[in-house]
Amino acid sequence: MSAFTLSPRAEARRDRRRRERIEEQSREIPVKLYGLRRGTVTGLTLLCMLFAIFTLIPIAWIVINSTKTQANIFETFGFWFAKPFAFFKNFSLLGQNVDGYGVFTRWFANTALYAGLGGVGATALSAFAGYGFARYNFRGSRLLFYLVLSALLVPISAITLPLYLSYAKVHLINSIWGMILPSMVNPVGVYLMKVFVEVSVPRELLDAARIDGAGEVRIFFRLALPLMVPGLMTVLLITVVSIWNNYFLPLIIFSQNQLYPLTVGLGLWSQRAQNSGGAQLFPLVVVGGLVTIIPLIALFLVLQRYWRSGLLLGSLAN
C-alpha cells in the first residue's frame, strides 16, 4: 500500500488541479440551468438584434441626412451620404434666428434648464415620498399611496383646460416655473423609490441606528440615502428624459418662442418648413433633431452603471 501513497507535494498538486478545474467549470453556466433551451436563447437573441436594428434605423437616418442640403434630403437615398457635405453649414445655422421663428441654442438652454431643475426636484420628492411610504406606518398611508398612483390613470388631455385656467389664476402662463413645478410631480418615481427602499434599505439597520440615538433626518441622509443611489439615478434618468421630450405641457403654457423647449421649437420649424418650403428649414430640423438626442444618449451612458446594477448596488445582505 505504501507504494501507491502519493507524496505530500504530489497530493498538493492534485488538489490544486482539482480546484482549478472546478473553478473553470463554475465560470460557464450551462443554458439548461437558466430553464431555457439553447434554441430558445438563440431565437431571443435574434429578436433582440432585430429590435436593436429597428431602434437604430431612425438614428442612422438622422445622422446621415444631417450632412445633406435640403435638395439632397429629398432627392438622394436616405441611408447614404451625398455631396456636398453640409453638416457644418447646417450646424452653424442653429445659432441664427431663421425667418424670425426663434433660435435653436435658446431652446436648447431652456430645455436643459427645465430638465435639470425638474429632474432634480422630482428625484428629491420621489426619494422623500418613497422612503416615507416604505419605512413609516401611519394612518391612511396605503390609501394615500394609491391616490398618488391614480394620477397615472388621468390623461393630460383631460386636464388641459383646468390646468390652463389654474395657471392663469396664479400667473404661471409664460413662466418657467409653470414648466418646472408640474414636472417635479412624478408618481412613477414615487412608486419606484418605494419598491427600491423596501428591498435595499433593511429595517434592522434603521432600528439599530435609532437605538444608538440617531435622529430620523440623520438616518435618512447618512444611512438610507447612500443605499438609494441606484434607484435615485434611475428616477433621475426617467424624469429628465420625460421632461426633455415633453411637448404638450410647454405648448399649453408658452406663447413666446424665447421660452420654448426644443420639442415645441423644432415642431414650429417643421410646420413652417412644410407650409412655406423654406430653403434652410428642413436641414435645420434634421440637424436640430440630431443635437437634441445627443445629451440623452450621453446621460444614458453616464448613468448606466447605476441603474444597470439594479437592486444589487443598493442591497445589504442580512
mmCIF file of C-alpha atoms in Angstrom:
data_model
loop_
_atom_site.group_PDB
_atom_site.id
_atom_site.type_symbol
_atom_site.label_atom_id
_atom_site.label_comp_id
_atom_site.label_asym_id
_atom_site.label_seq_id
_atom_site.Cartn_x
_atom_site.Cartn_y
_atom_site.Cartn_z
ATOM 1 C CA MET A 1 0.000 0.000 0.000
ATOM 2 C CA SER A 2 2.881 2.311 0.714
ATOM 3 C CA ALA A 3 3.962 2.080 -2.960
ATOM 4 C CA PHE A 4 0.720 3.715 -4.038
ATOM 5 C CA THR A 5 0.862 6.514 -1.459
ATOM 6 C CA LEU A 6 1.379 9.959 -3.020
ATOM 7 C CA SER A 7 3.966 12.309 -1.667
ATOM 8 C CA PRO A 8 2.695 15.474 0.038
ATOM 9 C CA ARG A 9 3.913 17.571 -2.884
ATOM 10 C CA ALA A 10 2.141 15.410 -5.484
ATOM 11 C CA GLU A 11 -1.048 15.406 -3.438
ATOM 12 C CA ALA A 12 -0.938 19.195 -3.161
ATOM 13 C CA ARG A 13 -0.554 19.472 -6.970
ATOM 14 C CA ARG A 14 -3.524 17.142 -7.491
ATOM 15 C CA ASP A 15 -5.693 19.169 -5.121
ATOM 16 C CA ARG A 16 -4.681 22.390 -6.850
ATOM 17 C CA ARG A 17 -5.578 20.985 -10.286
ATOM 18 C CA ARG A 18 -8.920 19.801 -8.954
ATOM 19 C CA ARG A 19 -9.730 23.241 -7.559
ATOM 20 C CA GLU A 20 -8.748 24.932 -10.823
ATOM 21 C CA ARG A 21 -10.942 22.522 -12.798
ATOM 22 C CA ILE A 22 -13.914 23.188 -10.532
ATOM 23 C CA GLU A 23 -13.419 26.963 -10.773
ATOM 24 C CA GLU A 24 -13.178 26.801 -14.570
ATOM 25 C CA GLN A 25 -16.400 24.799 -14.786
ATOM 26 C CA SER A 26 -18.189 27.202 -12.438
ATOM 27 C CA ARG A 27 -17.480 30.145 -14.761
ATOM 28 C CA GLU A 28 -19.510 28.573 -17.545
ATOM 29 C CA ILE A 29 -23.139 28.213 -16.518
ATOM 30 C CA PRO A 30 -24.988 25.798 -18.835
ATOM 31 C CA VAL A 31 -28.015 27.169 -20.628
ATOM 32 C CA LYS A 32 -30.182 24.467 -19.096
ATOM 33 C CA LEU A 33 -29.617 25.956 -15.631
ATOM 34 C CA TYR A 34 -31.472 29.084 -16.775
ATOM 35 C CA GLY A 35 -34.526 26.985 -17.632
ATOM 36 C CA LEU A 36 -34.282 27.737 -21.373
ATOM 37 C CA ARG A 37 -33.365 25.585 -24.324
ATOM 38 C CA ARG A 38 -30.403 26.625 -26.444
ATOM 39 C CA GLY A 39 -32.693 27.147 -29.439
ATOM 40 C CA THR A 40 -34.917 29.434 -27.372
ATOM 41 C CA VAL A 41 -31.918 31.502 -26.319
ATOM 42 C CA THR A 42 -30.796 31.782 -29.943
ATOM 43 C CA GLY A 43 -34.269 32.892 -31.018
ATOM 44 C CA LEU A 44 -34.462 35.512 -28.285
ATOM 45 C CA THR A 45 -31.010 36.776 -29.241
ATOM 46 C CA LEU A 46 -32.119 37.194 -32.862
ATOM 47 C CA LEU A 47 -35.247 39.049 -31.754
ATOM 48 C CA CYS A 48 -33.099 41.392 -29.657
ATOM 49 C CA MET A 49 -30.858 42.025 -32.657
ATOM 50 C CA LEU A 50 -33.866 42.827 -34.860
ATOM 51 C CA PHE A 51 -35.235 45.179 -32.197
ATOM 52 C CA ALA A 52 -31.844 46.907 -31.940
ATOM 53 C CA ILE A 53 -31.715 47.378 -35.726
ATOM 54 C CA PHE A 54 -35.286 48.722 -35.737
ATOM 55 C CA THR A 55 -34.352 51.179 -32.970
ATOM 56 C CA LEU A 56 -31.112 52.339 -34.600
ATOM 57 C CA ILE A 57 -32.552 52.893 -38.094
ATOM 58 C CA PRO A 58 -34.031 56.354 -37.275
ATOM 59 C CA ILE A 59 -30.782 57.401 -35.608
ATOM 60 C CA ALA A 60 -28.791 56.316 -38.663
ATOM 61 C CA TRP A 61 -31.153 58.227 -40.950
ATOM 62 C CA ILE A 62 -30.903 61.450 -38.957
ATOM 63 C CA VAL A 63 -27.090 61.213 -38.727
ATOM 64 C CA ILE A 64 -26.714 60.708 -42.490
ATOM 65 C CA ASN A 65 -29.236 63.344 -43.551
ATOM 66 C CA SER A 66 -27.824 65.968 -41.206
ATOM 67 C CA THR A 67 -24.896 66.173 -43.652
ATOM 68 C CA LYS A 68 -27.079 66.989 -46.685
ATOM 69 C CA THR A 69 -28.589 70.050 -48.241
ATOM 70 C CA GLN A 70 -32.348 70.340 -48.481
ATOM 71 C CA ALA A 71 -32.357 69.211 -52.125
ATOM 72 C CA ASN A 72 -30.298 66.103 -51.309
ATOM 73 C CA ILE A 73 -32.558 65.199 -48.393
ATOM 74 C CA PHE A 74 -35.451 64.694 -50.829
ATOM 75 C CA GLU A 75 -33.615 63.617 -53.979
ATOM 76 C CA THR A 76 -30.961 61.143 -52.738
ATOM 77 C CA PHE A 77 -31.086 57.804 -50.947
ATOM 78 C CA GLY A 78 -31.881 58.445 -47.300
ATOM 79 C CA PHE A 79 -29.408 55.933 -45.891
ATOM 80 C CA TRP A 80 -26.265 57.070 -47.678
ATOM 81 C CA PHE A 81 -24.225 60.258 -47.853
ATOM 82 C CA ALA A 82 -24.258 62.719 -50.721
ATOM 83 C CA LYS A 83 -22.120 65.649 -51.822
ATOM 84 C CA PRO A 84 -21.791 68.422 -50.820
ATOM 85 C CA PHE A 85 -21.075 67.677 -47.158
ATOM 86 C CA ALA A 86 -23.216 70.357 -45.477
ATOM 87 C CA PHE A 87 -23.177 69.293 -41.803
ATOM 88 C CA PHE A 88 -21.028 72.159 -40.520
ATOM 89 C CA LYS A 89 -23.026 74.695 -42.513
ATOM 90 C CA ASN A 90 -26.304 73.328 -41.157
ATOM 91 C CA PHE A 91 -24.898 73.214 -37.644
ATOM 92 C CA SER A 92 -23.733 76.838 -37.818
ATOM 93 C CA LEU A 93 -27.257 77.962 -38.714
ATOM 94 C CA LEU A 94 -28.601 76.631 -35.404
ATOM 95 C CA GLY A 95 -27.357 79.778 -33.700
ATOM 96 C CA GLN A 96 -29.293 82.086 -36.035
ATOM 97 C CA ASN A 97 -32.856 83.327 -35.861
ATOM 98 C CA VAL A 98 -34.057 81.813 -39.116
ATOM 99 C CA ASP A 99 -37.145 83.578 -40.519
ATOM 100 C CA GLY A 100 -37.745 85.149 -37.106
ATOM 101 C CA TYR A 101 -39.108 81.917 -35.601
ATOM 102 C CA GLY A 102 -36.578 81.520 -32.816
ATOM 103 C CA VAL A 103 -33.023 80.433 -32.077
ATOM 104 C CA PHE A 104 -32.174 76.769 -31.526
ATOM 105 C CA THR A 105 -29.469 77.471 -28.945
ATOM 106 C CA ARG A 106 -32.012 79.391 -26.850
ATOM 107 C CA TRP A 107 -34.421 76.476 -26.990
ATOM 108 C CA PHE A 108 -31.619 74.086 -26.057
ATOM 109 C CA ALA A 109 -30.722 76.155 -22.987
ATOM 110 C CA ASN A 110 -34.398 76.299 -21.979
ATOM 111 C CA THR A 111 -34.742 72.535 -22.276
ATOM 112 C CA ALA A 112 -31.600 71.926 -20.226
ATOM 113 C CA LEU A 113 -32.903 74.284 -17.535
ATOM 114 C CA TYR A 114 -36.357 72.686 -17.405
ATOM 115 C CA ALA A 115 -34.991 69.141 -17.436
ATOM 116 C CA GLY A 116 -32.251 69.849 -14.898
ATOM 117 C CA LEU A 117 -34.353 71.606 -12.273
ATOM 118 C CA GLY A 118 -37.398 69.424 -12.841
ATOM 119 C CA GLY A 119 -35.376 66.205 -12.795
ATOM 120 C CA VAL A 120 -33.520 67.035 -9.582
ATOM 121 C CA GLY A 121 -36.719 68.223 -7.892
ATOM 122 C CA ALA A 122 -38.705 65.169 -8.963
ATOM 123 C CA THR A 123 -35.927 62.834 -7.817
ATOM 124 C CA ALA A 124 -35.745 64.501 -4.398
ATOM 125 C CA LEU A 125 -39.513 64.419 -3.880
ATOM 126 C CA SER A 126 -39.670 60.802 -5.055
ATOM 127 C CA ALA A 127 -36.919 59.866 -2.602
ATOM 128 C CA PHE A 128 -38.693 61.518 0.331
ATOM 129 C CA ALA A 129 -42.113 60.118 -0.564
ATOM 130 C CA GLY A 130 -40.861 56.629 -1.445
ATOM 131 C CA TYR A 131 -38.868 56.371 1.786
ATOM 132 C CA GLY A 132 -41.845 57.578 3.813
ATOM 133 C CA PHE A 133 -44.278 55.123 2.251
ATOM 134 C CA ALA A 134 -41.809 52.238 2.579
ATOM 135 C CA ARG A 135 -40.494 52.727 6.110
ATOM 136 C CA TYR A 136 -43.220 54.562 8.064
ATOM 137 C CA ASN A 137 -46.604 53.204 9.035
ATOM 138 C CA PHE A 138 -49.236 55.883 9.508
ATOM 139 C CA ARG A 139 -52.980 56.062 9.182
ATOM 140 C CA GLY A 140 -54.088 56.296 5.580
ATOM 141 C CA SER A 141 -50.655 55.553 4.114
ATOM 142 C CA ARG A 142 -51.954 52.848 1.783
ATOM 143 C CA LEU A 143 -54.861 54.999 0.620
ATOM 144 C CA LEU A 144 -52.556 57.964 0.047
ATOM 145 C CA PHE A 145 -50.119 55.809 -1.923
ATOM 146 C CA TYR A 146 -52.910 54.514 -4.155
ATOM 147 C CA LEU A 147 -54.073 58.098 -4.627
ATOM 148 C CA VAL A 148 -50.616 59.033 -5.879
ATOM 149 C CA LEU A 149 -50.620 56.121 -8.316
ATOM 150 C CA SER A 150 -54.106 57.013 -9.533
ATOM 151 C CA ALA A 151 -52.609 60.127 -11.132
ATOM 152 C CA LEU A 152 -51.168 57.816 -13.789
ATOM 153 C CA LEU A 153 -54.698 56.986 -14.951
ATOM 154 C CA VAL A 154 -55.598 60.592 -15.800
ATOM 155 C CA PRO A 155 -54.592 61.588 -19.378
ATOM 156 C CA ILE A 156 -53.053 65.022 -19.769
ATOM 157 C CA SER A 157 -55.624 65.944 -22.405
ATOM 158 C CA ALA A 158 -58.427 65.583 -19.838
ATOM 159 C CA ILE A 159 -56.948 68.266 -17.584
ATOM 160 C CA THR A 160 -55.815 70.688 -20.286
ATOM 161 C CA LEU A 161 -58.492 73.326 -19.708
ATOM 162 C CA PRO A 162 -58.414 73.149 -15.850
ATOM 163 C CA LEU A 163 -54.613 73.272 -15.973
ATOM 164 C CA TYR A 164 -54.572 76.350 -18.184
ATOM 165 C CA LEU A 165 -57.180 78.155 -16.068
ATOM 166 C CA SER A 166 -55.304 77.315 -12.870
ATOM 167 C CA TYR A 167 -52.049 78.581 -14.345
ATOM 168 C CA ALA A 168 -53.734 81.791 -15.442
ATOM 169 C CA LYS A 169 -55.025 82.395 -11.888
ATOM 170 C CA VAL A 170 -51.577 82.046 -10.308
ATOM 171 C CA HIS A 171 -49.740 83.859 -13.163
ATOM 172 C CA LEU A 172 -47.753 80.845 -14.374
ATOM 173 C CA ILE A 173 -48.524 81.362 -18.065
ATOM 174 C CA ASN A 174 -45.265 82.164 -19.897
ATOM 175 C CA SER A 175 -43.335 81.406 -16.711
ATOM 176 C CA ILE A 176 -40.533 78.852 -16.421
ATOM 177 C CA TRP A 177 -41.994 77.719 -13.081
ATOM 178 C CA GLY A 178 -45.139 76.711 -14.922
ATOM 179 C CA MET A 179 -42.973 74.122 -16.681
ATOM 180 C CA ILE A 180 -40.734 73.119 -13.767
ATOM 181 C CA LEU A 181 -43.230 72.718 -10.905
ATOM 182 C CA PRO A 182 -45.558 70.193 -12.625
ATOM 183 C CA SER A 183 -42.513 68.241 -13.818
ATOM 184 C CA MET A 184 -41.444 67.696 -10.211
ATOM 185 C CA VAL A 185 -44.545 65.578 -9.550
ATOM 186 C CA ASN A 186 -43.631 62.057 -10.661
ATOM 187 C CA PRO A 187 -45.920 59.198 -9.479
ATOM 188 C CA VAL A 188 -43.764 56.630 -11.285
ATOM 189 C CA GLY A 189 -40.713 57.863 -9.398
ATOM 190 C CA VAL A 190 -42.534 57.579 -6.067
ATOM 191 C CA TYR A 191 -43.526 54.011 -6.853
ATOM 192 C CA LEU A 192 -40.023 53.016 -7.965
ATOM 193 C CA MET A 193 -38.393 54.522 -4.882
ATOM 194 C CA LYS A 194 -40.901 52.844 -2.557
ATOM 195 C CA VAL A 195 -40.144 49.437 -4.057
ATOM 196 C CA PHE A 196 -36.406 50.129 -4.068
ATOM 197 C CA VAL A 197 -36.343 51.195 -0.418
ATOM 198 C CA GLU A 198 -38.327 48.119 0.647
ATOM 199 C CA VAL A 199 -35.698 45.865 -0.921
ATOM 200 C CA SER A 200 -32.479 47.811 -0.399
ATOM 201 C CA VAL A 201 -32.830 49.583 2.963
ATOM 202 C CA PRO A 202 -33.228 46.984 5.762
ATOM 203 C CA ARG A 203 -35.447 47.879 8.690
ATOM 204 C CA GLU A 204 -32.902 46.281 11.040
ATOM 205 C CA LEU A 205 -30.276 48.820 10.016
ATOM 206 C CA LEU A 206 -32.624 51.742 10.696
ATOM 207 C CA ASP A 207 -33.743 50.290 14.032
ATOM 208 C CA ALA A 208 -30.125 49.843 15.119
ATOM 209 C CA ALA A 209 -29.430 53.486 14.286
ATOM 210 C CA ARG A 210 -32.458 54.590 16.326
ATOM 211 C CA ILE A 211 -31.243 52.540 19.291
ATOM 212 C CA ASP A 212 -27.870 54.308 19.018
ATOM 213 C CA GLY A 213 -29.693 57.637 19.319
ATOM 214 C CA ALA A 214 -29.645 58.839 15.704
ATOM 215 C CA GLY A 215 -32.493 61.116 14.608
ATOM 216 C CA GLU A 216 -34.749 60.417 11.635
ATOM 217 C CA VAL A 217 -33.196 63.108 9.454
ATOM 218 C CA ARG A 218 -29.686 61.828 10.121
ATOM 219 C CA ILE A 219 -30.776 58.233 9.483
ATOM 220 C CA PHE A 220 -32.216 59.200 6.122
ATOM 221 C CA PHE A 221 -29.260 61.241 4.870
ATOM 222 C CA ARG A 222 -26.432 59.180 6.406
ATOM 223 C CA LEU A 223 -27.756 55.621 6.110
ATOM 224 C CA ALA A 224 -30.715 55.313 3.761
ATOM 225 C CA LEU A 225 -29.743 57.803 1.063
ATOM 226 C CA PRO A 226 -26.382 56.168 0.133
ATOM 227 C CA LEU A 227 -28.173 52.844 -0.321
ATOM 228 C CA MET A 228 -30.801 54.525 -2.524
ATOM 229 C CA VAL A 229 -28.322 55.941 -5.068
ATOM 230 C CA PRO A 230 -29.021 53.385 -7.861
ATOM 231 C CA GLY A 231 -32.759 53.988 -7.523
ATOM 232 C CA LEU A 232 -32.261 57.758 -7.446
ATOM 233 C CA MET A 233 -30.206 57.674 -10.639
ATOM 234 C CA THR A 234 -32.887 55.588 -12.346
ATOM 235 C CA VAL A 235 -35.622 58.045 -11.359
ATOM 236 C CA LEU A 236 -33.435 60.973 -12.433
ATOM 237 C CA LEU A 237 -32.827 59.412 -15.840
ATOM 238 C CA ILE A 238 -36.515 58.643 -16.413
ATOM 239 C CA THR A 239 -37.603 62.113 -15.302
ATOM 240 C CA VAL A 240 -35.032 64.022 -17.348
ATOM 241 C CA VAL A 241 -35.929 62.060 -20.483
ATOM 242 C CA SER A 242 -39.625 62.680 -19.850
ATOM 243 C CA ILE A 243 -39.168 66.433 -19.410
ATOM 244 C CA TRP A 244 -36.734 66.654 -22.331
ATOM 245 C CA ASN A 245 -39.309 65.048 -24.654
ATOM 246 C CA ASN A 246 -42.347 66.841 -23.204
ATOM 247 C CA TYR A 247 -44.330 68.595 -25.912
ATOM 248 C CA PHE A 248 -47.889 69.052 -24.707
ATOM 249 C CA LEU A 249 -47.283 70.974 -21.458
ATOM 250 C CA PRO A 250 -44.986 73.703 -22.885
ATOM 251 C CA LEU A 251 -47.281 74.022 -25.885
ATOM 252 C CA ILE A 252 -50.086 74.997 -23.473
ATOM 253 C CA ILE A 253 -48.290 77.389 -21.149
ATOM 254 C CA PHE A 254 -45.833 79.133 -23.506
ATOM 255 C CA SER A 255 -46.811 81.607 -26.199
ATOM 256 C CA GLN A 256 -43.399 83.290 -26.512
ATOM 257 C CA ASN A 257 -40.858 81.478 -28.684
ATOM 258 C CA GLN A 258 -37.926 82.541 -26.476
ATOM 259 C CA LEU A 259 -39.394 80.304 -23.745
ATOM 260 C CA TYR A 260 -39.965 77.265 -25.959
ATOM 261 C CA PRO A 261 -38.139 73.998 -25.314
ATOM 262 C CA LEU A 262 -36.623 72.005 -28.163
ATOM 263 C CA THR A 263 -39.716 69.921 -28.841
ATOM 264 C CA VAL A 264 -42.011 72.900 -29.448
ATOM 265 C CA GLY A 265 -39.331 74.913 -31.271
ATOM 266 C CA LEU A 266 -38.477 72.113 -33.697
ATOM 267 C CA GLY A 267 -42.182 71.466 -34.218
ATOM 268 C CA LEU A 268 -42.599 75.135 -35.138
ATOM 269 C CA TRP A 269 -39.706 74.940 -37.598
ATOM 270 C CA SER A 270 -41.091 71.756 -39.126
ATOM 271 C CA GLN A 271 -44.531 73.279 -39.586
ATOM 272 C CA ARG A 272 -43.015 76.410 -41.100
ATOM 273 C CA ALA A 273 -40.852 74.342 -43.473
ATOM 274 C CA GLN A 274 -43.819 72.298 -44.701
ATOM 275 C CA ASN A 275 -46.052 75.328 -45.254
ATOM 276 C CA SER A 276 -43.560 77.680 -46.846
ATOM 277 C CA GLY A 277 -40.938 75.350 -48.320
ATOM 278 C CA GLY A 278 -38.162 77.354 -46.691
ATOM 279 C CA ALA A 279 -34.821 76.548 -48.261
ATOM 280 C CA GLN A 280 -32.968 76.230 -44.971
ATOM 281 C CA LEU A 281 -35.513 74.881 -42.508
ATOM 282 C CA PHE A 282 -35.582 71.186 -43.425
ATOM 283 C CA PRO A 283 -31.818 70.699 -42.874
ATOM 284 C CA LEU A 284 -32.124 72.664 -39.634
ATOM 285 C CA VAL A 285 -34.911 70.408 -38.397
ATOM 286 C CA VAL A 286 -32.806 67.320 -39.143
ATOM 287 C CA VAL A 287 -29.555 68.535 -37.581
ATOM 288 C CA GLY A 288 -31.507 70.036 -34.687
ATOM 289 C CA GLY A 289 -33.085 66.647 -34.030
ATOM 290 C CA LEU A 290 -29.614 65.071 -34.000
ATOM 291 C CA VAL A 291 -28.295 67.609 -31.489
ATOM 292 C CA THR A 292 -31.416 67.072 -29.378
ATOM 293 C CA ILE A 293 -30.831 63.352 -28.828
ATOM 294 C CA ILE A 294 -27.084 63.561 -28.133
ATOM 295 C CA PRO A 295 -27.448 64.774 -24.486
ATOM 296 C CA LEU A 296 -29.911 61.954 -23.736
ATOM 297 C CA ILE A 297 -27.515 59.350 -25.111
ATOM 298 C CA ALA A 298 -24.662 60.859 -23.092
ATOM 299 C CA LEU A 299 -26.776 60.881 -19.924
ATOM 300 C CA PHE A 300 -27.764 57.274 -20.526
ATOM 301 C CA LEU A 301 -24.124 56.217 -20.873
ATOM 302 C CA VAL A 302 -23.039 58.138 -17.775
ATOM 303 C CA LEU A 303 -25.781 56.778 -15.511
ATOM 304 C CA GLN A 304 -25.929 53.228 -16.827
ATOM 305 C CA ARG A 305 -23.507 51.910 -14.215
ATOM 306 C CA TYR A 306 -26.033 52.887 -11.533
ATOM 307 C CA TRP A 307 -29.344 51.697 -12.925
ATOM 308 C CA ARG A 308 -27.855 48.699 -14.735
ATOM 309 C CA SER A 309 -26.767 47.193 -11.449
ATOM 310 C CA GLY A 310 -30.381 47.473 -10.300
ATOM 311 C CA LEU A 311 -31.067 46.444 -6.794
ATOM 312 C CA LEU A 312 -27.686 44.806 -6.251
ATOM 313 C CA LEU A 313 -25.739 48.018 -5.629
ATOM 314 C CA GLY A 314 -28.210 49.248 -3.031
ATOM 315 C CA SER A 315 -28.862 45.963 -1.264
ATOM 316 C CA LEU A 316 -27.448 44.814 2.042
ATOM 317 C CA ALA A 317 -27.025 41.153 2.900
ATOM 318 C CA ASN A 318 -28.884 40.141 6.005
#
